[in-house]
CSV table of C-alpha atoms and ligand atoms in Angstrom, one decimal:
chain,number,residue,atom,x,y,z
O,1,MET,CA,0.0,0.0,0.0
O,2,THR,CA,1.2,3.5,-0.9
O,3,ALA,CA,-0.7,6.6,-0.2
O,4,HIS,CA,0.6,9.5,-2.2
O,5,ALA,CA,-1.3,12.0,-4.2
O,6,GLY,CA,-1.0,11.8,-8.0
O,7,GLU,CA,-0.1,8.1,-8.4
O,8,GLU,CA,-1.8,6.1,-11.0
O,9,ARG,CA,-4.5,4.1,-9.5
O,10,PRO,CA,-7.0,1.4,-10.5
O,11,SER,CA,-10.6,2.3,-11.4
O,12,THR,CA,-13.1,2.5,-8.5
O,13,THR,CA,-15.7,0.0,-9.5
O,14,HIS,CA,-15.0,-3.6,-10.6
O,15,PRO,CA,-16.1,-4.1,-14.2
O,16,ASP,CA,-16.8,-7.8,-13.9
O,17,PRO,CA,-17.1,-8.8,-10.2
O,18,MET,CA,-16.5,-12.5,-9.6
O,19,PRO,CA,-19.6,-14.3,-8.5
O,20,VAL,CA,-19.4,-15.5,-4.9
O,21,GLY,CA,-20.7,-18.7,-3.4
O,22,PRO,CA,-20.7,-20.4,-0.1
O,23,GLY,CA,-17.2,-20.4,1.4
O,24,GLN,CA,-15.7,-18.4,-1.5
O,25,ARG,CA,-14.3,-15.0,-0.6
O,26,ARG,CA,-15.3,-12.1,-2.7
O,27,ARG,CA,-12.3,-10.8,-4.6
O,28,THR,CA,-11.2,-7.4,-3.4
O,29,ARG,CA,-8.3,-5.1,-3.5
O,30,GLN,CA,-5.9,-5.5,-0.5
O,31,VAL,CA,-5.3,-2.9,2.1
O,32,VAL,CA,-2.2,-3.0,4.3
O,33,VAL,CA,-2.4,-1.6,7.8
O,34,ARG,CA,0.9,-1.6,9.6
O,35,TRP,CA,2.7,-0.7,12.7
O,36,ASP,CA,6.5,-1.3,12.8
O,37,ASP,CA,7.0,-4.9,11.6
O,38,ASN,CA,3.4,-5.9,12.2
O,39,GLN,CA,1.4,-5.9,9.0
O,40,VAL,CA,-2.3,-6.7,8.9
O,41,LEU,CA,-3.8,-7.4,5.4
O,42,ILE,CA,-7.4,-6.5,4.8
O,43,GLY,CA,-8.9,-8.0,1.6
O,44,SER,CA,-9.6,-11.2,-0.2
O,45,ASP,CA,-6.1,-12.8,0.0
O,46,GLY,CA,-5.8,-12.2,3.7
O,47,PRO,CA,-7.9,-13.9,6.5
O,48,VAL,CA,-11.0,-12.1,7.8
O,49,VAL,CA,-9.5,-9.7,10.3
O,50,VAL,CA,-10.8,-9.3,13.8
O,51,GLN,CA,-11.0,-5.8,15.3
O,52,SER,CA,-12.4,-4.1,18.3
O,53,MET,CA,-12.7,-0.6,19.9
O,54,THR,CA,-11.8,0.7,23.3
O,55,ASN,CA,-14.3,2.5,25.6
O,56,THR,CA,-11.8,4.4,27.7
O,57,ASP,CA,-11.3,8.1,27.5
O,58,THR,CA,-8.4,8.4,25.0
O,59,ALA,CA,-7.1,11.5,26.9
O,60,GLU,CA,-6.3,8.9,29.6
O,61,ALA,CA,-3.3,7.4,27.9
O,62,ILE,CA,-2.4,4.7,30.4
O,63,ALA,CA,-5.9,3.4,30.8
O,64,THR,CA,-6.4,3.3,27.0
O,65,ALA,CA,-3.0,1.6,26.4
O,66,ILE,CA,-3.9,-1.1,29.0
O,67,GLN,CA,-7.3,-1.8,27.5
O,68,THR,CA,-5.8,-1.8,24.0
O,69,ARG,CA,-3.2,-4.4,25.1
O,70,ALA,CA,-6.0,-6.5,26.7
O,71,LEU,CA,-8.0,-6.4,23.4
O,72,ALA,CA,-4.9,-7.3,21.4
O,73,LYS,CA,-4.0,-10.1,23.8
O,74,ALA,CA,-7.5,-11.5,23.4
O,75,GLY,CA,-6.9,-11.6,19.7
O,76,SER,CA,-8.0,-8.2,18.3
O,77,GLU,CA,-5.7,-7.6,15.2
O,78,LEU,CA,-6.6,-3.9,15.0
O,79,VAL,CA,-7.8,-1.7,17.8
O,80,ARG,CA,-9.8,1.5,17.2
O,81,ILE,CA,-9.7,4.4,19.6
O,82,THR,CA,-11.8,7.5,19.5
O,83,VAL,CA,-10.0,10.7,18.7
O,84,ASN,CA,-12.6,13.3,19.6
O,85,THR,CA,-10.8,16.2,21.3
O,86,PRO,CA,-7.5,18.0,21.3
O,87,ALA,CA,-6.7,16.4,24.6
O,88,ALA,CA,-7.3,12.9,23.1
O,89,ALA,CA,-5.3,13.7,19.9
O,90,ALA,CA,-2.4,15.0,22.1
O,91,GLU,CA,-2.3,11.6,24.0
O,92,VAL,CA,-2.3,9.3,21.0
O,93,PRO,CA,1.5,9.3,20.6
O,94,ALA,CA,1.9,8.5,24.3
O,95,ILE,CA,-0.6,5.6,23.9
O,96,ARG,CA,1.4,4.3,21.0
O,97,GLU,CA,4.7,4.6,22.9
O,98,GLN,CA,3.3,2.8,25.9
O,99,LEU,CA,2.1,0.0,23.8
O,100,ASP,CA,5.5,-0.3,22.1
O,101,ARG,CA,7.2,-0.4,25.5
O,102,MET,CA,4.8,-3.3,26.5
O,103,GLY,CA,5.8,-5.1,23.2
O,104,CYS,CA,2.3,-4.7,21.8
O,105,LYS,CA,2.5,-3.8,18.1
O,106,VAL,CA,-1.2,-3.9,17.4
O,107,PRO,CA,-2.0,-1.1,14.8
O,108,LEU,CA,-4.2,1.7,16.2
O,109,VAL,CA,-7.1,3.1,14.2
O,110,GLY,CA,-8.3,6.6,15.0
O,111,ASP,CA,-12.0,7.2,14.9
O,112,PHE,CA,-12.8,10.8,13.8
O,113,HIS,CA,-16.0,12.7,13.7
O,114,TYR,CA,-16.9,16.4,13.3
O,115,ASN,CA,-13.4,17.8,14.0
O,116,GLY,CA,-11.1,15.2,12.5
O,117,HIS,CA,-9.9,17.6,9.8
O,118,LYS,CA,-8.7,19.9,12.5
O,119,LEU,CA,-7.2,17.3,14.8
O,120,LEU,CA,-5.3,15.6,12.0
O,121,HIS,CA,-3.9,19.0,11.0
O,122,ASP,CA,-3.1,20.3,14.5
O,123,PHE,CA,-1.6,17.1,15.8
O,124,PRO,CA,0.7,15.6,13.2
O,125,GLU,CA,2.3,13.2,15.7
O,126,CYS,CA,-1.2,11.8,16.4
O,127,ALA,CA,-1.8,11.4,12.7
O,128,GLU,CA,1.6,9.6,12.4
O,129,ALA,CA,1.1,7.3,15.5
O,130,LEU,CA,-2.2,6.0,14.1
O,131,SER,CA,-2.0,3.2,11.5
O,132,LYS,CA,-5.4,3.9,9.9
O,133,TYR,CA,-8.1,6.5,10.1
O,134,ARG,CA,-11.9,6.0,10.2
O,135,ILE,CA,-13.8,8.8,8.6
O,136,ASN,CA,-17.6,9.1,8.7
O,137,PRO,CA,-18.6,11.2,5.7
O,138,GLY,CA,-22.0,12.0,7.4
O,139,ASN,CA,-20.2,13.6,10.3
O,140,VAL,CA,-17.6,15.9,8.8
O,141,GLY,CA,-19.5,19.2,8.9
O,142,SER,CA,-22.5,21.0,7.5
O,143,SER,CA,-23.0,21.3,3.7
O,144,ALA,CA,-20.9,24.4,3.2
O,145,LYS,CA,-17.9,23.0,5.1
O,146,ARG,CA,-18.4,19.3,4.4
O,147,ASP,CA,-16.4,19.0,1.2
O,148,ASP,CA,-13.4,21.0,2.5
O,149,ASN,CA,-13.4,19.1,5.8
O,150,TYR,CA,-13.6,15.7,4.0
O,151,ARG,CA,-10.8,16.8,1.6
O,152,ALA,CA,-8.6,17.9,4.5
O,153,MET,CA,-9.0,14.5,6.2
O,154,VAL,CA,-8.2,12.5,3.1
O,155,GLU,CA,-5.2,14.7,2.3
O,156,ALA,CA,-3.9,14.0,5.8
O,157,ALA,CA,-4.2,10.3,5.1
O,158,CYS,CA,-2.2,10.8,1.8
O,159,ARG,CA,0.4,12.9,3.6
O,160,HIS,CA,1.0,10.4,6.3
O,161,GLY,CA,0.6,7.3,4.0
O,162,LYS,CA,-2.3,5.9,6.0
O,163,PRO,CA,-5.2,3.8,4.8
O,164,VAL,CA,-8.7,5.0,5.6
O,165,ARG,CA,-12.0,3.3,6.4
O,166,ILE,CA,-14.9,5.3,5.0
O,167,GLY,CA,-17.6,4.3,7.5
O,168,VAL,CA,-21.1,5.4,6.8
O,169,ASN,CA,-23.7,4.8,9.5
O,170,TRP,CA,-27.4,4.7,9.6
O,171,GLY,CA,-27.5,7.1,12.5
O,172,SER,CA,-25.4,9.7,10.8
O,173,LEU,CA,-26.2,9.4,7.1
O,174,ASP,CA,-25.0,12.2,4.9
O,175,GLN,CA,-28.3,14.2,4.6
O,176,SER,CA,-27.4,15.7,1.2
O,177,VAL,CA,-27.2,12.2,-0.3
O,178,LEU,CA,-30.5,11.1,1.3
O,179,ALA,CA,-32.3,14.3,0.1
O,180,ARG,CA,-31.0,13.7,-3.5
O,181,LEU,CA,-32.1,10.1,-3.5
O,182,MET,CA,-35.5,11.0,-2.0
O,183,ASP,CA,-36.1,13.5,-4.8
O,184,ALA,CA,-35.1,11.0,-7.4
O,185,ASN,CA,-37.4,8.5,-5.8
O,186,SER,CA,-40.4,10.7,-5.8
O,187,ALA,CA,-39.9,11.0,-9.6
O,188,ARG,CA,-40.2,7.2,-10.0
O,189,ALA,CA,-43.4,5.8,-11.6
O,190,GLN,CA,-43.5,3.4,-8.6
O,191,PRO,CA,-41.5,4.9,-5.8
O,192,TRP,CA,-39.5,2.7,-3.5
O,193,ASP,CA,-40.4,2.5,0.2
O,194,ALA,CA,-38.5,4.6,2.6
O,195,GLN,CA,-36.4,1.8,3.9
O,196,ALA,CA,-35.2,0.9,0.4
O,197,VAL,CA,-34.2,4.6,-0.2
O,198,MET,CA,-32.4,4.7,3.1
O,199,ARG,CA,-30.4,1.5,2.2
O,200,GLU,CA,-29.6,2.9,-1.2
O,201,ALA,CA,-28.5,6.2,0.4
O,202,LEU,CA,-26.0,4.3,2.6
O,203,VAL,CA,-24.5,2.4,-0.3
O,204,THR,CA,-24.4,5.5,-2.5
O,205,SER,CA,-22.8,7.6,0.2
O,206,ALA,CA,-20.1,5.0,0.9
O,207,ILE,CA,-19.2,4.5,-2.8
O,208,GLU,CA,-19.4,8.2,-3.7
O,209,SER,CA,-17.2,9.1,-0.7
O,210,ALA,CA,-14.6,6.5,-1.8
O,211,GLN,CA,-14.6,7.8,-5.4
O,212,GLU,CA,-14.2,11.3,-4.0
O,213,ALA,CA,-11.3,10.2,-1.8
O,214,GLU,CA,-9.6,8.6,-4.9
O,215,ARG,CA,-10.1,11.8,-6.8
O,216,ILE,CA,-8.4,13.7,-4.0
O,217,GLY,CA,-5.4,11.3,-4.3
O,218,LEU,CA,-5.9,8.4,-1.8
O,219,PRO,CA,-5.0,5.2,-3.7
O,220,GLY,CA,-7.8,2.7,-4.2
O,221,ASP,CA,-5.9,0.1,-2.2
O,222,ALA,CA,-5.9,2.4,0.8
O,223,ILE,CA,-9.7,2.4,1.2
O,224,VAL,CA,-11.9,0.1,3.3
O,225,LEU,CA,-15.7,0.6,3.3
O,226,SER,CA,-18.4,0.1,5.8
O,227,ALA,CA,-22.1,0.9,6.0
O,228,LYS,CA,-23.5,-0.1,9.3
O,229,VAL,CA,-27.1,-0.4,10.5
O,230,SER,CA,-28.6,-2.0,13.6
O,231,ASN,CA,-31.1,-4.4,11.9
O,232,VAL,CA,-30.0,-7.8,10.6
O,233,GLN,CA,-32.0,-7.8,7.3
O,234,ASP,CA,-30.9,-4.2,6.5
O,235,VAL,CA,-27.2,-4.9,7.1
O,236,VAL,CA,-27.3,-8.0,4.9
O,237,ALA,CA,-29.1,-6.1,2.1
O,238,VAL,CA,-26.7,-3.1,2.3
O,239,TYR,CA,-23.5,-5.1,2.3
O,240,THR,CA,-24.8,-7.5,-0.4
O,241,GLU,CA,-25.3,-4.4,-2.6
O,242,LEU,CA,-22.0,-2.8,-1.7
O,243,ALA,CA,-20.2,-6.1,-2.5
O,244,ARG,CA,-22.0,-6.2,-5.9
O,245,ARG,CA,-21.0,-2.6,-6.8
O,246,CYS,CA,-17.4,-2.2,-5.8
O,247,ASP,CA,-14.3,-4.2,-4.9
O,248,TYR,CA,-13.1,-2.3,-1.9
O,249,PRO,CA,-12.6,-4.5,1.1
O,250,LEU,CA,-15.5,-4.3,3.5
O,251,HIS,CA,-15.5,-3.9,7.3
O,252,VAL,CA,-18.7,-5.7,8.4
O,253,GLY,CA,-20.6,-5.4,11.6
O,254,LEU,CA,-24.0,-4.6,13.1
O,255,THR,CA,-23.9,-1.2,14.7
O,256,GLU,CA,-25.2,-0.9,18.2
O,257,ALA,CA,-25.7,-4.7,18.3
O,258,GLY,CA,-26.9,-4.4,22.0
O,259,MET,CA,-26.2,-6.3,25.2
O,260,GLY,CA,-25.7,-9.9,26.1
O,261,SER,CA,-27.3,-12.7,24.1
O,262,LYS,CA,-29.3,-10.2,22.0
O,263,GLY,CA,-26.1,-8.5,20.7
O,264,ILE,CA,-24.3,-11.8,20.2
O,265,VAL,CA,-27.2,-13.5,18.4
O,266,ALA,CA,-28.0,-10.6,16.1
O,267,SER,CA,-24.3,-10.1,15.2
O,268,SER,CA,-23.9,-13.8,14.5
O,269,ALA,CA,-26.9,-13.9,12.4
O,270,ALA,CA,-25.9,-10.9,10.3
O,271,LEU,CA,-22.3,-11.8,9.9
O,272,SER,CA,-23.0,-15.5,9.2
O,273,LEU,CA,-25.3,-14.6,6.3
O,274,LEU,CA,-22.7,-12.3,4.8
O,275,LEU,CA,-19.5,-14.3,5.5
O,276,GLN,CA,-21.2,-17.4,4.0
O,277,GLN,CA,-21.5,-15.5,0.7
O,278,GLY,CA,-17.8,-14.5,0.9
O,279,ILE,CA,-18.7,-10.9,1.9
O,280,GLY,CA,-16.6,-9.4,4.8
O,281,ASP,CA,-12.9,-8.7,5.1
O,282,THR,CA,-12.7,-7.4,8.6
O,283,ILE,CA,-15.3,-7.7,11.4
O,284,ARG,CA,-16.2,-6.0,14.6
O,285,ILE,CA,-18.9,-7.1,17.1
O,286,SER,CA,-20.4,-3.9,18.7
O,287,LEU,CA,-21.5,-5.4,21.9
O,288,THR,CA,-22.6,-3.2,24.8
O,289,PRO,CA,-20.7,-4.5,27.8
O,290,GLU,CA,-22.4,-5.1,31.1
O,291,PRO,CA,-21.5,-2.5,33.7
O,292,GLY,CA,-17.9,-3.5,34.7
O,293,GLY,CA,-18.0,-6.2,32.1
O,294,ASP,CA,-14.9,-7.4,30.1
O,295,ARG,CA,-14.5,-5.4,26.9
O,296,SER,CA,-12.5,-8.3,25.4
O,297,LYS,CA,-15.7,-10.3,25.1
O,298,GLU,CA,-16.4,-8.7,21.7
O,299,VAL,CA,-13.1,-10.1,20.5
O,300,VAL,CA,-14.0,-13.6,21.6
O,301,VAL,CA,-17.4,-13.5,20.0
O,302,ALA,CA,-15.9,-12.3,16.7
O,303,GLN,CA,-13.3,-15.2,16.8
O,304,GLU,CA,-16.0,-17.7,17.7
O,305,ILE,CA,-18.2,-16.6,14.7
O,306,LEU,CA,-15.3,-17.1,12.3
O,307,GLN,CA,-14.2,-20.3,13.9
O,308,SER,CA,-17.8,-21.7,13.9
O,309,LEU,CA,-18.1,-20.9,10.2
O,310,GLY,CA,-14.8,-22.7,9.6
O,311,LEU,CA,-13.1,-19.6,8.2
O,312,ARG,CA,-10.3,-19.2,10.8
O,313,SER,CA,-9.1,-21.1,13.9
O,314,PHE,CA,-8.1,-19.2,17.1
O,315,ALA,CA,-8.3,-21.6,20.0
O,316,PRO,CA,-9.2,-25.3,20.5
O,317,MET,CA,-13.0,-25.9,20.5
O,318,VAL,CA,-14.7,-27.7,23.3
O,319,VAL,CA,-17.7,-29.8,22.2
O,320,ALA,CA,-20.0,-30.3,25.2
O,321,CYS,CA,-23.5,-31.8,25.4
O,322,PRO,CA,-26.2,-29.6,26.9
O,323,GLY,CA,-26.9,-32.1,29.7
O,324,CYS,CA,-30.3,-33.6,30.4
O,325,GLY,CA,-32.2,-35.8,32.9
O,326,ARG,CA,-29.4,-38.5,32.5
O,327,THR,CA,-26.8,-36.2,34.1
O,328,SER,CA,-26.7,-36.6,37.8
O,329,SER,CA,-24.7,-33.5,38.8
O,330,THR,CA,-23.2,-30.3,37.4
O,331,PHE,CA,-19.7,-31.9,37.3
O,332,PHE,CA,-19.6,-32.2,33.6
O,333,GLN,CA,-20.7,-28.6,33.0
O,334,GLU,CA,-18.0,-27.5,35.4
O,335,LEU,CA,-15.4,-29.7,33.6
O,336,ALA,CA,-16.4,-28.3,30.2
O,337,ASP,CA,-16.2,-24.7,31.5
O,338,ARG,CA,-12.8,-25.4,33.2
O,339,ILE,CA,-11.3,-27.0,30.1
O,340,GLN,CA,-12.6,-24.2,27.8
O,341,ARG,CA,-11.1,-21.6,30.0
O,342,TYR,CA,-7.9,-23.5,30.4
O,343,LEU,CA,-7.5,-23.9,26.7
O,344,ARG,CA,-8.2,-20.2,25.9
O,345,GLU,CA,-5.8,-19.1,28.7
O,346,GLN,CA,-3.0,-21.2,27.3
O,347,MET,CA,-3.3,-19.8,23.8
O,348,PRO,CA,-1.0,-16.7,24.1
O,349,VAL,CA,1.8,-19.2,24.8
O,350,TRP,CA,0.6,-22.2,22.9
O,351,SER,CA,0.0,-20.4,19.6
O,352,THR,CA,3.7,-19.9,19.2
O,353,GLN,CA,4.9,-23.0,21.0
O,354,TYR,CA,2.5,-25.5,19.5
O,355,PRO,CA,1.5,-24.5,15.9
O,356,GLY,CA,-1.8,-26.0,14.8
O,357,VAL,CA,-3.1,-26.4,18.3
O,358,GLU,CA,-5.9,-23.9,17.6
O,359,ASN,CA,-7.5,-26.6,15.3
O,360,MET,CA,-7.8,-29.2,18.2
O,361,ASN,CA,-11.2,-30.4,19.2
O,362,VAL,CA,-11.9,-31.5,22.7
O,363,ALA,CA,-15.2,-33.2,23.8
O,364,VAL,CA,-16.6,-33.2,27.3
O,365,MET,CA,-19.8,-35.3,27.4
O,366,GLY,CA,-22.3,-36.0,30.1
O,367,CYS,CA,-23.3,-39.7,29.7
O,368,ILE,CA,-22.9,-42.9,27.7
O,369,VAL,CA,-25.7,-42.1,25.1
O,370,ASN,CA,-23.5,-39.8,22.9
O,371,GLY,CA,-20.4,-39.5,25.1
O,372,PRO,CA,-18.2,-42.3,23.6
O,373,GLY,CA,-19.3,-41.5,20.0
O,374,GLU,CA,-18.7,-37.7,20.2
O,375,SER,CA,-15.4,-38.3,22.1
O,376,LYS,CA,-14.2,-40.6,19.4
O,377,HIS,CA,-14.8,-37.9,16.8
O,378,ALA,CA,-12.8,-35.3,18.8
O,379,ASP,CA,-9.0,-35.3,19.0
O,380,ILE,CA,-9.4,-35.9,22.7
O,381,GLY,CA,-12.6,-36.5,24.6
O,382,ILE,CA,-14.0,-37.6,27.9
O,383,SER,CA,-17.3,-39.3,28.5
O,384,LEU,CA,-18.5,-38.7,32.1
O,385,PRO,CA,-20.8,-41.0,33.9
O,386,GLY,CA,-24.6,-40.2,33.8
O,387,ALA,CA,-27.1,-41.1,36.5
O,388,ASP,CA,-27.1,-44.8,37.3
O,389,GLU,CA,-23.9,-45.4,35.3
O,390,SER,CA,-20.8,-46.8,36.9
O,391,PRO,CA,-18.7,-43.8,38.2
O,392,VAL,CA,-15.9,-44.0,35.7
O,393,ALA,CA,-14.9,-41.7,32.8
O,394,PRO,CA,-13.2,-43.2,29.8
O,395,VAL,CA,-10.9,-40.9,27.8
O,396,TYR,CA,-10.5,-41.2,24.0
O,397,ILE,CA,-7.5,-40.0,22.2
O,398,ASP,CA,-7.4,-39.8,18.4
O,399,GLY,CA,-10.6,-42.0,18.3
O,400,GLU,CA,-9.2,-44.7,20.6
O,401,ARG,CA,-10.2,-45.5,24.1
O,402,THR,CA,-7.2,-45.0,26.4
O,403,VAL,CA,-7.4,-44.6,30.2
O,404,THR,CA,-10.4,-44.6,32.4
O,405,LEU,CA,-10.5,-42.0,35.1
O,406,LYS,CA,-12.4,-42.3,38.4
O,407,GLY,CA,-12.3,-40.8,41.9
O,408,ASP,CA,-12.1,-37.2,43.1
O,409,HIS,CA,-9.5,-35.8,40.7
O,410,ILE,CA,-11.0,-36.5,37.3
O,411,ALA,CA,-10.8,-32.8,36.3
O,412,GLU,CA,-7.1,-32.4,37.2
O,413,GLU,CA,-6.2,-35.7,35.6
O,414,PHE,CA,-8.0,-34.9,32.4
O,415,GLN,CA,-6.4,-31.5,32.1
O,416,ALA,CA,-3.0,-33.1,32.5
O,417,ILE,CA,-3.9,-35.6,29.7
O,418,VAL,CA,-4.9,-32.7,27.5
O,419,GLU,CA,-1.6,-30.9,28.2
O,420,ASN,CA,0.4,-34.0,27.5
O,421,TYR,CA,-1.5,-34.6,24.2
O,422,VAL,CA,-0.8,-31.0,23.1
O,423,GLU,CA,2.9,-31.3,23.9
O,424,ARG,CA,3.2,-34.6,22.1
O,425,ARG,CA,1.2,-33.8,19.0
O,426,TYR,CA,1.8,-30.1,18.4
O,427,GLY,CA,5.2,-29.8,20.1
O,428,ALA,CA,6.7,-32.1,17.4
O,429,LYS,CA,5.5,-29.7,14.7
O,430,ALA,CA,7.3,-26.8,16.4
F,501,SF4,S1,-24.8,-37.1,26.0
F,501,SF4,FE1,-26.1,-37.9,27.7
F,501,SF4,S2,-26.2,-36.3,29.3
F,501,SF4,FE2,-25.5,-35.3,27.4
F,501,SF4,S3,-27.4,-34.6,26.5
F,501,SF4,FE3,-27.0,-36.6,25.6
F,501,SF4,S4,-28.2,-38.0,26.8
F,501,SF4,FE4,-28.0,-36.1,28.0
């Protein structure tokens, strides 16, 4: 990726977009986001990238650096921070330096609204410390100032050689685009309904803003697009249309997904429908955390969506049955939870020490009905005794029954067996 004004660049729209099917990624340009020697590729030849956003006050550099590192440690490959005030912009270089001191090379994305043109101009060290800018063309000023402000932000990206996400949003749609499309709609013999006009306005705003950025001088391979809404059917319709009409990489997510299971389910539904069609090059799950909740949960959910769809692997998967009247205690639930947490906690070390371990499957099953069968399908599995069964737990490794555990230390012994298996099978590869 280069980002200098005046360079020859490819055309904005793809003349003959490749049809996409289940499991086949849509072909896009490729955008490189880098910090130091860490390079993140966004686009069809790279994996679908997981990103997240901090919720600390960016003006509090230490708190923001700590949360950024936690998100990166959980697996966020890009971390976005809001840059909303001069005080926040002034602290961005300190956040970057603190992360570098902690050995965290995750690229930082600056989120700009309203005053981004001014902040990027007044704080060049902030502009340099960020690896990518997010610009919302609906939030760059009123009509008279809009074009100048947008141009100033794109020129800053060109000057500093940074890629940009042009992120339009349902809640802050460029009103001039919407007004133009509503006028055109009223001239139709059969006008579209208001929702369809709104969706078209999002797509048009994103694509026209990208074309404008290219005219200003930003290379086509320095642009990622997003068009977020908070309703599953709308997000699927908008991104399907965007994918059909351009070949920019797409940042996909449901905006304001919500709290708890609602946010997770809605995001999973929307992203699964799109990713299955090959649409989506980077994702963010916009979960509202519970008060005091762990911000990293949005990263885990993003990873689990990608892993469940078979698109990427991040950590070993635990298959566990739901339990039923045949389970006599909560022991198997506790064991499944313990093993799942243990495996995820090991991954920061295991991912470099034991290549391929992220593809491992572990089964923890509650009784003899499906326990032995499911355990045989896993790389390593344990079938716990159900009600009225003899109190023993056979362990299966690579489909073969090995030891049978019993007594009060089944959990510890099974964890040790898993650890030995990982060392033996994946340590050899390293
Ligand atoms: S494996 Fe056994 S305990 Fe688990 S859900 Fe099936 S029947 Fe119930």
